[in-house]
PDB file of C-alpha atoms in Angstrom:
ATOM      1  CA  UNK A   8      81.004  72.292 104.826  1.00  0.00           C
ATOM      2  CA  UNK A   9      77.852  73.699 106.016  1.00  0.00           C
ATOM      3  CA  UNK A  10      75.916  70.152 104.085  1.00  0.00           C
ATOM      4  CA  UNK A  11      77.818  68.811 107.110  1.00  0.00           C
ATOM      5  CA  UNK A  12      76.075  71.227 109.888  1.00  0.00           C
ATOM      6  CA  UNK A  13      72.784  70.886 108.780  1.00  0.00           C
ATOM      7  CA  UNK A  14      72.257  69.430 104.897  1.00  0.00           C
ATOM      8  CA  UNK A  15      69.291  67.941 103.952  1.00  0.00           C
ATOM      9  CA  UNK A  16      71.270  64.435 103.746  1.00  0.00           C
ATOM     10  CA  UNK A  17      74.214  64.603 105.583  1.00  0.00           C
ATOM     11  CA  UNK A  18      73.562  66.697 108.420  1.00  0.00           C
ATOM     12  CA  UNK A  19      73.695  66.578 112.015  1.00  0.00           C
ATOM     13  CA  UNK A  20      71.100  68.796 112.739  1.00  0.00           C
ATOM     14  CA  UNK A  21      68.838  69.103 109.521  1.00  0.00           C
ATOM     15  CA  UNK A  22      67.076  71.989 111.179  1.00  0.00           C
ATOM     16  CA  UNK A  23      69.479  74.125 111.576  1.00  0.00           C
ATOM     17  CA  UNK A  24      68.829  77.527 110.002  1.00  0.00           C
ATOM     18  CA  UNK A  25      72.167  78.056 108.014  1.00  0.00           C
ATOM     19  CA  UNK A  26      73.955  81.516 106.775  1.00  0.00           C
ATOM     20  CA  UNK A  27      76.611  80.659 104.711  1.00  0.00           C
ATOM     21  CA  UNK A  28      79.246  83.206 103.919  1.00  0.00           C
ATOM     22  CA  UNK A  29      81.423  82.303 101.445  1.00  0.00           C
ATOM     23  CA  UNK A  30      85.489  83.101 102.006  1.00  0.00           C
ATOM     24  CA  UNK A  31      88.138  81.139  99.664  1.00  0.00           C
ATOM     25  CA  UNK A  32      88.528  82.839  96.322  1.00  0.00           C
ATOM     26  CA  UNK A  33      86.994  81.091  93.296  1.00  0.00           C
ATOM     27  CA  UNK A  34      89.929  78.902  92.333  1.00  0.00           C
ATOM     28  CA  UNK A  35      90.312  77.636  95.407  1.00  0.00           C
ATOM     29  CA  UNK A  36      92.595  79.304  97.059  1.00  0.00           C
ATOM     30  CA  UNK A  37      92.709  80.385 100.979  1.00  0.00           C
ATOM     31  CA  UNK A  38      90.893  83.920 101.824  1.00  0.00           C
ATOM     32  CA  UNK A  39      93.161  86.594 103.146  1.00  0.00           C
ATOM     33  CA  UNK A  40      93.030  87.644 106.398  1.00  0.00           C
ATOM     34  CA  UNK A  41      90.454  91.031 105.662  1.00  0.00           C
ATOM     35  CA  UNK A  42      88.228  88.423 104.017  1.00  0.00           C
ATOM     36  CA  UNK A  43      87.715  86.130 106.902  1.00  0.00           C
ATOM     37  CA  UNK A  44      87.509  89.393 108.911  1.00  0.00           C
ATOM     38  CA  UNK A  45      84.745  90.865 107.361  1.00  0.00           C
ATOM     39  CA  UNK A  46      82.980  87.406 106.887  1.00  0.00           C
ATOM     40  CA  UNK A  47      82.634  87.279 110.761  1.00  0.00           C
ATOM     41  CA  UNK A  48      81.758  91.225 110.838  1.00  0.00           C
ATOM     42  CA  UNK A  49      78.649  89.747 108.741  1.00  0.00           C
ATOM     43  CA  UNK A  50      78.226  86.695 110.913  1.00  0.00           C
ATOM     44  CA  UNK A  51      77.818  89.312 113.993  1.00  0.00           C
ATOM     45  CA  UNK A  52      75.405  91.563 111.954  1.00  0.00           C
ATOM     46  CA  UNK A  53      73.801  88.804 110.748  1.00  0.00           C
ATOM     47  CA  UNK A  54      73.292  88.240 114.986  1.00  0.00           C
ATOM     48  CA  UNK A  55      72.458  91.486 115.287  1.00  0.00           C
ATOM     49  CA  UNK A  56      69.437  91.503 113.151  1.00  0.00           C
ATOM     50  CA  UNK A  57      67.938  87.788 113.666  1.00  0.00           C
ATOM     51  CA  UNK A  58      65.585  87.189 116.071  1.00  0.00           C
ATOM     52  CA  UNK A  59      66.918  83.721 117.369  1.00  0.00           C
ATOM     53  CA  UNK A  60      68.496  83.771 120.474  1.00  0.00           C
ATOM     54  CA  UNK A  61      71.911  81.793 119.862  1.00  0.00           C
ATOM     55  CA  UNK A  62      73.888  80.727 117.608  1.00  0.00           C
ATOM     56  CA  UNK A  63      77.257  78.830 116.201  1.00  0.00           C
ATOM     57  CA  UNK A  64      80.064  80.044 114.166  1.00  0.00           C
ATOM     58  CA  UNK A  65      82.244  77.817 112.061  1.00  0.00           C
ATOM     59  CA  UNK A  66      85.902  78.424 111.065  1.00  0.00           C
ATOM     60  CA  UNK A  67      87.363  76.183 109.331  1.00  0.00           C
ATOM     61  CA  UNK A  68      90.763  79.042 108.514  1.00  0.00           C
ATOM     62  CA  UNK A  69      93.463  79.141 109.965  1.00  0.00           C
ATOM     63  CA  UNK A  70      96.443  81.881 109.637  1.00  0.00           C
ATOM     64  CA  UNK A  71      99.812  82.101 111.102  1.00  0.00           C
ATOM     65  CA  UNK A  72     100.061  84.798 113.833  1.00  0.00           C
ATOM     66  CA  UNK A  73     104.131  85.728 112.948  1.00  0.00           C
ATOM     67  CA  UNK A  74     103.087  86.960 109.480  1.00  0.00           C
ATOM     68  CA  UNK A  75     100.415  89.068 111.125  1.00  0.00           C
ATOM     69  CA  UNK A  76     101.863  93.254 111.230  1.00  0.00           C
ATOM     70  CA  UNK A  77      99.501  96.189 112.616  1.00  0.00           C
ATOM     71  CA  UNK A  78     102.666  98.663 110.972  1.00  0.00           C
ATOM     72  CA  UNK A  79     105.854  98.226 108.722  1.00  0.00           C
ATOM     73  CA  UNK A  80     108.610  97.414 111.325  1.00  0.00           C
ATOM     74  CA  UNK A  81     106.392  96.747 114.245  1.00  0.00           C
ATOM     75  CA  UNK A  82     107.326  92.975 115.482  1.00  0.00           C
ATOM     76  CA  UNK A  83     105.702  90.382 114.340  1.00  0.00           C
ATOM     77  CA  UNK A  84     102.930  87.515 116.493  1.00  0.00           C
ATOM     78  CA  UNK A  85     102.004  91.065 118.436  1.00  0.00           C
ATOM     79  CA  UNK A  86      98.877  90.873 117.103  1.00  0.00           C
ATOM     80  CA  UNK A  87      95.840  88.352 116.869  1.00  0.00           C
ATOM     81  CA  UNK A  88      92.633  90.110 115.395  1.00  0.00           C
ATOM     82  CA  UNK A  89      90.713  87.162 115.664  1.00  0.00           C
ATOM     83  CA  UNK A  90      91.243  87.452 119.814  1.00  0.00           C
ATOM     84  CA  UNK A  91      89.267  90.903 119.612  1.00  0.00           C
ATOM     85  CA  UNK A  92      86.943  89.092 117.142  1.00  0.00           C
ATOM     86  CA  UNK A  93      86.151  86.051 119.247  1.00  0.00           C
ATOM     87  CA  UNK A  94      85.188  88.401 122.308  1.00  0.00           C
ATOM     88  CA  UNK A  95      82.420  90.022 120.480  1.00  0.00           C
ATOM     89  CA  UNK A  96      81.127  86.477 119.275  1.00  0.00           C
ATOM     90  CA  UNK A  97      80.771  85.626 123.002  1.00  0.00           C
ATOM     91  CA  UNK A  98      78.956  88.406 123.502  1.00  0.00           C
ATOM     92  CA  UNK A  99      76.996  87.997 120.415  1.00  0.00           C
ATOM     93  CA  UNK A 100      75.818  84.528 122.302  1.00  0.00           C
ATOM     94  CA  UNK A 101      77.799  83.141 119.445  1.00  0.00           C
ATOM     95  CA  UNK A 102      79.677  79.406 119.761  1.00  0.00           C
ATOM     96  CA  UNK A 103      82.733  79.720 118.305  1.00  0.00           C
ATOM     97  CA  UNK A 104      84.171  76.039 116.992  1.00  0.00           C
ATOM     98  CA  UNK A 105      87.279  76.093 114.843  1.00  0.00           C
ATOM     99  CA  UNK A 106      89.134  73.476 113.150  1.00  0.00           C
ATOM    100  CA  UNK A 107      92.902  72.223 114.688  1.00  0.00           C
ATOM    101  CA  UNK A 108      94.583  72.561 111.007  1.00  0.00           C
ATOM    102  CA  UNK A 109      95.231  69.604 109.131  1.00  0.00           C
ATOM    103  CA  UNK A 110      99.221  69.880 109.051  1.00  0.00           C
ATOM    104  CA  UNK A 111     100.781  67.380 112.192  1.00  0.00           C
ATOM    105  CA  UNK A 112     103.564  69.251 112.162  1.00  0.00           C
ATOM    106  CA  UNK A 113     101.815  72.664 113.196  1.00  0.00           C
ATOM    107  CA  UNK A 114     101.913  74.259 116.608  1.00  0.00           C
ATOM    108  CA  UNK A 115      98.166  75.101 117.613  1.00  0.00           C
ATOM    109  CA  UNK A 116      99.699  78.358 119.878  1.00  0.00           C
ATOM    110  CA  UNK A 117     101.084  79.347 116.327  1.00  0.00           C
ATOM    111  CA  UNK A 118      98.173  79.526 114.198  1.00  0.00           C
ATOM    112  CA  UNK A 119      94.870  81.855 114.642  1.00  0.00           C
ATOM    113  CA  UNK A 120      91.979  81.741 115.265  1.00  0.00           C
ATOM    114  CA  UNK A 121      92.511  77.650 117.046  1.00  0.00           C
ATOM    115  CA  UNK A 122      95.217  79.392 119.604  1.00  0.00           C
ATOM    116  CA  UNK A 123      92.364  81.253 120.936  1.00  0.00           C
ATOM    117  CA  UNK A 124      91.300  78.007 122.427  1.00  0.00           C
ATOM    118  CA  UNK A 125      91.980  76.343 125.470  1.00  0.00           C
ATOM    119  CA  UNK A 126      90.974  74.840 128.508  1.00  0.00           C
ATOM    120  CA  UNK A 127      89.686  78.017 130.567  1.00  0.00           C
ATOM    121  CA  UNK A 128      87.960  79.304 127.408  1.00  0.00           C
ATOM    122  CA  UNK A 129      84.702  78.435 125.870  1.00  0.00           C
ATOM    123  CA  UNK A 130      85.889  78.222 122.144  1.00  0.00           C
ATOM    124  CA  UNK A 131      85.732  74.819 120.916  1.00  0.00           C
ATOM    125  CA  UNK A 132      89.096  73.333 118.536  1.00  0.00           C
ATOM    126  CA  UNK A 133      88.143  70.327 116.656  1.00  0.00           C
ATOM    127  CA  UNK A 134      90.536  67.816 115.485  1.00  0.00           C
ATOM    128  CA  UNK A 135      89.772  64.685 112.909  1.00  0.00           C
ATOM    129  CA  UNK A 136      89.726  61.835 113.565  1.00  0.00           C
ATOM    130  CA  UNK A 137      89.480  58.256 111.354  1.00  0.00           C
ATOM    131  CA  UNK A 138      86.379  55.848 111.490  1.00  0.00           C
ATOM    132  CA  UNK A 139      88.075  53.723 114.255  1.00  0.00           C
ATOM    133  CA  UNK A 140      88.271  57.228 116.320  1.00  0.00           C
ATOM    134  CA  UNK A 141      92.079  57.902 116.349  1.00  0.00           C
ATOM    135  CA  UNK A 142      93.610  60.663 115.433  1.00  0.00           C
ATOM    136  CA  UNK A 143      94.281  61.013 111.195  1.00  0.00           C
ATOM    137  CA  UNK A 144      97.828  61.170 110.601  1.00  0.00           C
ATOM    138  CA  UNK A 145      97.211  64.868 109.075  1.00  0.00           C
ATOM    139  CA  UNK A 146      95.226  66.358 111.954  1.00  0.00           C
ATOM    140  CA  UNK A 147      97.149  68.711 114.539  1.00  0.00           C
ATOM    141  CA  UNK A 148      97.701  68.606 117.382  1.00  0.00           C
ATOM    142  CA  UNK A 149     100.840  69.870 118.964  1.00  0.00           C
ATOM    143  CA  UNK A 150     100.035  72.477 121.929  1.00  0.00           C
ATOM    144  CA  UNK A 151     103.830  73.541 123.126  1.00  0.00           C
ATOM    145  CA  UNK A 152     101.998  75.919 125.336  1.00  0.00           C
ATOM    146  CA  UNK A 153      99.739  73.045 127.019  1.00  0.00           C
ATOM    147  CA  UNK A 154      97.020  75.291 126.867  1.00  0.00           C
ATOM    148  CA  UNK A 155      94.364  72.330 126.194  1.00  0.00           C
ATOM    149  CA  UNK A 156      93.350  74.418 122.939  1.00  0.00           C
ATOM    150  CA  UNK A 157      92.765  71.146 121.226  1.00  0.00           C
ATOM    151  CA  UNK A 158      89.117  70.240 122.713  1.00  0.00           C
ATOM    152  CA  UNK A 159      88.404  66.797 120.984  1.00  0.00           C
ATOM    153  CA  UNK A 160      88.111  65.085 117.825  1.00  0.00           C
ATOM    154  CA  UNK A 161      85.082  64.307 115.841  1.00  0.00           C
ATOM    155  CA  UNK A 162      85.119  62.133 112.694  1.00  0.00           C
ATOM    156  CA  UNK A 163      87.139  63.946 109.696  1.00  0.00           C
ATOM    157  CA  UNK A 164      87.801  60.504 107.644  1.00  0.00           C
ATOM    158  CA  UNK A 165      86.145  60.649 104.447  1.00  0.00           C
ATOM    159  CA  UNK A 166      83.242  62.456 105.280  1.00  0.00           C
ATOM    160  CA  UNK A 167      80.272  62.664 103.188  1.00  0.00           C
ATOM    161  CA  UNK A 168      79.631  66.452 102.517  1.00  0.00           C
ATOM    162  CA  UNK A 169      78.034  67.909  99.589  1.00  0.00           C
ATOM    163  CA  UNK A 170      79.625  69.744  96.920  1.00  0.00           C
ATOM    164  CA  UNK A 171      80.560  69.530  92.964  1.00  0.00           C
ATOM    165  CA  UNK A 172      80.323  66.493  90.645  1.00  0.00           C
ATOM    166  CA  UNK A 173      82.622  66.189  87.604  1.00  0.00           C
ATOM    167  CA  UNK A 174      80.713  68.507  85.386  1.00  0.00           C
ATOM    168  CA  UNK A 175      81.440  71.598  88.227  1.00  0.00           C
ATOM    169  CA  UNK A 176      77.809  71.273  89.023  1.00  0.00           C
ATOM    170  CA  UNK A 177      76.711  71.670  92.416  1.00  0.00           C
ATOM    171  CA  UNK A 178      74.373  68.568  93.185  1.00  0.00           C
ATOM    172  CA  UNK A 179      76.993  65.774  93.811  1.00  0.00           C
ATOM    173  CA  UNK A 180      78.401  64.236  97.026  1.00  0.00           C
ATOM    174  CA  UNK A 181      81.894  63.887  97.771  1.00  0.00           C
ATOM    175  CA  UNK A 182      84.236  62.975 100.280  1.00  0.00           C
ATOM    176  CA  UNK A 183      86.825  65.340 101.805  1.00  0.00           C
ATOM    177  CA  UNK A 184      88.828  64.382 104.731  1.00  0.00           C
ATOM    178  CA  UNK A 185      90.371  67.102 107.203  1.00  0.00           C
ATOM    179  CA  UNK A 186      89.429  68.446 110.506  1.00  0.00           C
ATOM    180  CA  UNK A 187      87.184  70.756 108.040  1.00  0.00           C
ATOM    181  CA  UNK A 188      84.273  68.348 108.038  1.00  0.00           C
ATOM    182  CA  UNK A 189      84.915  67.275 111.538  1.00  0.00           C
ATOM    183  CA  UNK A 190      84.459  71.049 112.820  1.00  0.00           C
ATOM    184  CA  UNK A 191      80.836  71.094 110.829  1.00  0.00           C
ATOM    185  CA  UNK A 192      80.313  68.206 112.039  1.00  0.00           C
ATOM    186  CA  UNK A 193      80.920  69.345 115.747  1.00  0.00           C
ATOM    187  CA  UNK A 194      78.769  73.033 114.986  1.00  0.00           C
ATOM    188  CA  UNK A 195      76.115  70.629 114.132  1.00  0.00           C
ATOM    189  CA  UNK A 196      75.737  68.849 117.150  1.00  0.00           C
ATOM    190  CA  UNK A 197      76.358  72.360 119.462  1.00  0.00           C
ATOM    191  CA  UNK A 198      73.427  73.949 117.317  1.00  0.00           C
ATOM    192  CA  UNK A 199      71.061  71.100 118.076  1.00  0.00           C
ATOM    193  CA  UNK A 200      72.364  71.305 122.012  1.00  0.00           C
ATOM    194  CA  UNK A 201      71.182  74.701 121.698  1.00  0.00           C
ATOM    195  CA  UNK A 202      68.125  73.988 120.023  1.00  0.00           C
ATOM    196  CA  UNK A 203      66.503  71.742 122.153  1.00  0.00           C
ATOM    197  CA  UNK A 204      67.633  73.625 125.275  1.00  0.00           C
ATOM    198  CA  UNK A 205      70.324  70.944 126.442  1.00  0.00           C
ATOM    199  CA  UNK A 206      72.609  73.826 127.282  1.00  0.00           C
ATOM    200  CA  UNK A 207      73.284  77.590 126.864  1.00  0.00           C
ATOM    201  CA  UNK A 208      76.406  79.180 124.757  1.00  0.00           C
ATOM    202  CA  UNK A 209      78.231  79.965 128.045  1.00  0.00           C
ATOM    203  CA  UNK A 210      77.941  76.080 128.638  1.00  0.00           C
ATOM    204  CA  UNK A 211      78.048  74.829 125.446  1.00  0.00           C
ATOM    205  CA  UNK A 212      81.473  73.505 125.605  1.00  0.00           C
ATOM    206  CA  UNK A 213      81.389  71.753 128.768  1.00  0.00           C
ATOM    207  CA  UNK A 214      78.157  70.324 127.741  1.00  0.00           C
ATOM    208  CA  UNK A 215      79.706  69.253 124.680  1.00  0.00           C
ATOM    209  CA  UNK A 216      82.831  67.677 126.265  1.00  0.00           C
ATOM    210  CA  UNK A 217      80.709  65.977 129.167  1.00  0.00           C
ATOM    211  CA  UNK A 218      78.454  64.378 126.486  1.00  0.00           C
ATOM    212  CA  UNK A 219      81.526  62.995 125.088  1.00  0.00           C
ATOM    213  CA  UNK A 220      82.860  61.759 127.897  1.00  0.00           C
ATOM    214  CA  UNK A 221      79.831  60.249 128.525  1.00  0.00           C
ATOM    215  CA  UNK A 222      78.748  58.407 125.392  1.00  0.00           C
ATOM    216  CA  UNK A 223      82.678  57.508 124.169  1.00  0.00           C
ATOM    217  CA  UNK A 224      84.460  57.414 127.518  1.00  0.00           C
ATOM    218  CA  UNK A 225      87.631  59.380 128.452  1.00  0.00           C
ATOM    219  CA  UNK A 226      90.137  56.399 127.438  1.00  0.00           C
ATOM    220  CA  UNK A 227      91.956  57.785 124.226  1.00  0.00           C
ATOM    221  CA  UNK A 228      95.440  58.076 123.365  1.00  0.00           C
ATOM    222  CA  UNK A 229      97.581  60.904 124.499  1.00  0.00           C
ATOM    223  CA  UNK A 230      98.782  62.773 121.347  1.00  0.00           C
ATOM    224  CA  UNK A 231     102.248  63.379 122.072  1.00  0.00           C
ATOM    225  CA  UNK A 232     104.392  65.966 121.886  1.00  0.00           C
ATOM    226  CA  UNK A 233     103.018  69.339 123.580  1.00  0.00           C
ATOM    227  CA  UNK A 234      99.642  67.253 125.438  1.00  0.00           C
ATOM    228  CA  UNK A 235      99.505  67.348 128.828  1.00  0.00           C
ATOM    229  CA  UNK A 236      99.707  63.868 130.892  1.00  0.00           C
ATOM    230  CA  UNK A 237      96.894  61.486 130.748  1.00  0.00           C
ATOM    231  CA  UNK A 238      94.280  60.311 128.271  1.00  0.00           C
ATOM    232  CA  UNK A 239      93.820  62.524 125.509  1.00  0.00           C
ATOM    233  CA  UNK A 240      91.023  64.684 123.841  1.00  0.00           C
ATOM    234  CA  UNK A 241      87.727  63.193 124.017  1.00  0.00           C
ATOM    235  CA  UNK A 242      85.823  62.219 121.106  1.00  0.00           C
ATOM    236  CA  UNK A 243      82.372  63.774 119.839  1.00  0.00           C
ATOM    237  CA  UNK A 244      79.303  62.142 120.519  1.00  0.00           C
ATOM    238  CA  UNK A 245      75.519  62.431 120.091  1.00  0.00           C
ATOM    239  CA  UNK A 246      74.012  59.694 121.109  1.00  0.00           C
ATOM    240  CA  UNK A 247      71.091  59.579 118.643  1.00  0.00           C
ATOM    241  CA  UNK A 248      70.936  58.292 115.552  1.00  0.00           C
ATOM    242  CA  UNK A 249      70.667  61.079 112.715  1.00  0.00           C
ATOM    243  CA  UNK A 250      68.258  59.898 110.011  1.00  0.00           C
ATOM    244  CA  UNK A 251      69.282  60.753 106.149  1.00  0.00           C
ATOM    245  CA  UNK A 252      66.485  62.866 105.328  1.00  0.00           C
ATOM    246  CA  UNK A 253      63.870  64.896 106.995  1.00  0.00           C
ATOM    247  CA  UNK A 254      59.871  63.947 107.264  1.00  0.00           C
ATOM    248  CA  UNK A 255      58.776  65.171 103.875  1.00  0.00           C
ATOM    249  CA  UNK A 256      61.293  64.472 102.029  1.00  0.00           C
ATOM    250  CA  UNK A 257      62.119  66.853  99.507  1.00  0.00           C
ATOM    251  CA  UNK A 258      64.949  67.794  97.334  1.00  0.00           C
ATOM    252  CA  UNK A 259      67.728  69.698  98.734  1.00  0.00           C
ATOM    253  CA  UNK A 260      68.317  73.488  97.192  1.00  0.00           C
ATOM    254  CA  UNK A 261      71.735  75.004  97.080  1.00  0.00           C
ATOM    255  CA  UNK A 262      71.520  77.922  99.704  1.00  0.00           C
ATOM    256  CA  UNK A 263      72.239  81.580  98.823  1.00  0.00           C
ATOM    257  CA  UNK A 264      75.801  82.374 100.255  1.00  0.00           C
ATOM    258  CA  UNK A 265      77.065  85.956 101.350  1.00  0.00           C
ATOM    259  CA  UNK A 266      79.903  86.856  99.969  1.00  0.00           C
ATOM    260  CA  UNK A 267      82.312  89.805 101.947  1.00  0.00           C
ATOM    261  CA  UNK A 268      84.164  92.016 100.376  1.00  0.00           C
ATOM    262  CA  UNK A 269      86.577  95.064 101.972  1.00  0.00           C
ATOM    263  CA  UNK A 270      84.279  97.566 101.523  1.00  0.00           C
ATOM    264  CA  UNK A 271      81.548  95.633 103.667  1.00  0.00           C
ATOM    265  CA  UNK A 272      82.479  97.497 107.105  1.00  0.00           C
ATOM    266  CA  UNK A 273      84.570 100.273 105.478  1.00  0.00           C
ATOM    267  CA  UNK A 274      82.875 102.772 108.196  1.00  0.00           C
ATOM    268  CA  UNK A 275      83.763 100.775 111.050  1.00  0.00           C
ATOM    269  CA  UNK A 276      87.423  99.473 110.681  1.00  0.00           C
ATOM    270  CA  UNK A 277      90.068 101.561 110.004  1.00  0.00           C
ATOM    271  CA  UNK A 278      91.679 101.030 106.050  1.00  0.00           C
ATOM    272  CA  UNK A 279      94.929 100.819 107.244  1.00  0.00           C
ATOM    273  CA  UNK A 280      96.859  97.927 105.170  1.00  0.00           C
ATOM    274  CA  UNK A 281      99.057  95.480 107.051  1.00  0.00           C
ATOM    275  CA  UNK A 282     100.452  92.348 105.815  1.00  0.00           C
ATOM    276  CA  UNK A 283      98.279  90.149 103.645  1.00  0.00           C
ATOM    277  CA  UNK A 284      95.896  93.055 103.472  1.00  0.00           C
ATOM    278  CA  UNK A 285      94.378  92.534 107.115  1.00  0.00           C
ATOM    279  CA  UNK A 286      92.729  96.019 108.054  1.00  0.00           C
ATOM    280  CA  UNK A 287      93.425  96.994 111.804  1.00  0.00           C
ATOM    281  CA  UNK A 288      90.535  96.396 113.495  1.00  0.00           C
ATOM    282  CA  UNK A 289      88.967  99.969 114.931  1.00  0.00           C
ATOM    283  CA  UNK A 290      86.194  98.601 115.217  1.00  0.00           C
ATOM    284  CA  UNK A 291      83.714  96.598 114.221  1.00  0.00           C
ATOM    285  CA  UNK A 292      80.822  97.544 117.306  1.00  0.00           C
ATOM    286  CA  UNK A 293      79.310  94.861 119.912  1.00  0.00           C
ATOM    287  CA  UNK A 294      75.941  93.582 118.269  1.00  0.00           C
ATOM    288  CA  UNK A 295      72.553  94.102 120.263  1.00  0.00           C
ATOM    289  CA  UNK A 296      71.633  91.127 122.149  1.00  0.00           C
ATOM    290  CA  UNK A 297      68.427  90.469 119.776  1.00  0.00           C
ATOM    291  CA  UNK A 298      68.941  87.155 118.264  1.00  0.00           C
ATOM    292  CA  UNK A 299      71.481  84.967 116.062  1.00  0.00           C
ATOM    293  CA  UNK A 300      71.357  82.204 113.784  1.00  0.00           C
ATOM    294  CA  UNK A 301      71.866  78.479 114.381  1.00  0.00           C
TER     295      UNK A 301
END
């Protein structure tokens, strides 16, 4: 998804500096819980030694809190690691923007790290939405809590991102839907925000939202069961149109991804096993205020 954030041809913001960390196992599967862990321990190192001074995170995962356990026998959705996770992004002067899920018949409040969001918080929950702007049929969107955790939609209809061709090679285009590309998408446009000095992390979401409301308007459906009254979530806008390639064109390179593994932070969280091998959390420590990647 990160061809989404800033590629060299379908990008939102094509100067972006990217650091992808790759997290879903090699057949495809979904990373466990320790993996997506330690792949944000690395985004907040990765903070901690760049000299840029903000940054955006982009989680596309999404786990359900009642099969989360610190200890055999202790009750289960007691625990959210991602909550102690997405305070030291803040602090990081980190965005966080995570996708909604793509499952309609999902509660957001029941699935981590999206229930972090909300109205009086500054993560940002991305939902997809077709060509015409509605919501797809897929995305979710049900908030029993009526938190506002769902902050809009962007477009997650048959997105162009880049990614393998029929011979497994990596130097084709295809198109996924899901609120996957949408959340890129949305990074995209909060990195180039930050860029250009529209905004500042702590005001990147209602900068984000505003911009929204101003370019698309605040007349969109209400999505049912679990939204509050009135219109519902806005829908992402730039305003700008985002040429195809850079000045100079050149041909795109496939970027060097990190991969995390459990021994990455093994001296700063504590190798105690809990279900679907998430390690308890001891911790990993606030990162120096010296920079981040966009």
């Amino acid at each position: 998804m990160s061809s989404c954030v800033g590629g060299f041809f379908s990008g939102v913001f094509k100067q972006a500096q990217i650091v992808p960390i790759k997290i879903m196992k090699s057949g495809g599967d979904a990373p466990s819980v320790s993996t997506a862990i330690n792949a944000i321990g690395l985004a907040l190192q990765d903070k901690a030694n760049s000299a840029v001074e903000a940054g955006v995170l982009s989680m596309s995962i999404g786990f359900r809190v009642e099969d989360l356990q610190v200890i055999k026998g202790q009750p289960k959705n007691t625990i959210d690691p991602f909550a102690d996770l997405l305070d030291r992004i803040k602090s990081a002067n980190i965005v966080a923007v995570a996708s909604s899920g793509n499952d309609k018949t999902h509660d957001l409040n029941e699935w981590t790290p999206r229930k972090n969001g909300g109205a009086d918080t500054k993560m940002i929950v991305v939902g997809a939405a077709d060509h015409n702007s509605q919501r797809c049929g897929f995305s979710t969107y049900i908030d029993s809590a009526q938190k506002g955790i769902l902050s809009l939609y962007a477009i997650g209809e048959k997105v162009m991102c880049a990614g393998k061709g029929s011979s497994g090679v990596d130097t084709q285009y295809n198109s996924p839907s899901g609120s996957s590309p949408a959340t890129a998408q949305v990074a995209g446009i909060v990195a180039m925000y930050l860029a250009q000095g529209l905004t500042t992390v702590a005001d990147a979401k209602d900068y984000l939202l505003s911009e929204a409301k101003r370019l698309k308007g605040t007349n969109w459906p209400n999505d049912g069961p679990g939204a509050k009254a009135g219109p519902g979530p806005l829908r992402a806008g730039i305003g700008v149109q985002v040429p195809c390639t850079v000045n100079n064109a050149r041909q795109a390179t496939q970027p060097t991804w990190i991969e995390p593994d459990s021994q990455t932070f093994g001296d700063e969280i504590e190798p105690q096993r809990i279900t679907d091998q998430l390690l308890v959390l001891d911790a990993i420590p606030y990162p120096l205020n010296t920079g981040s990647r966009i």
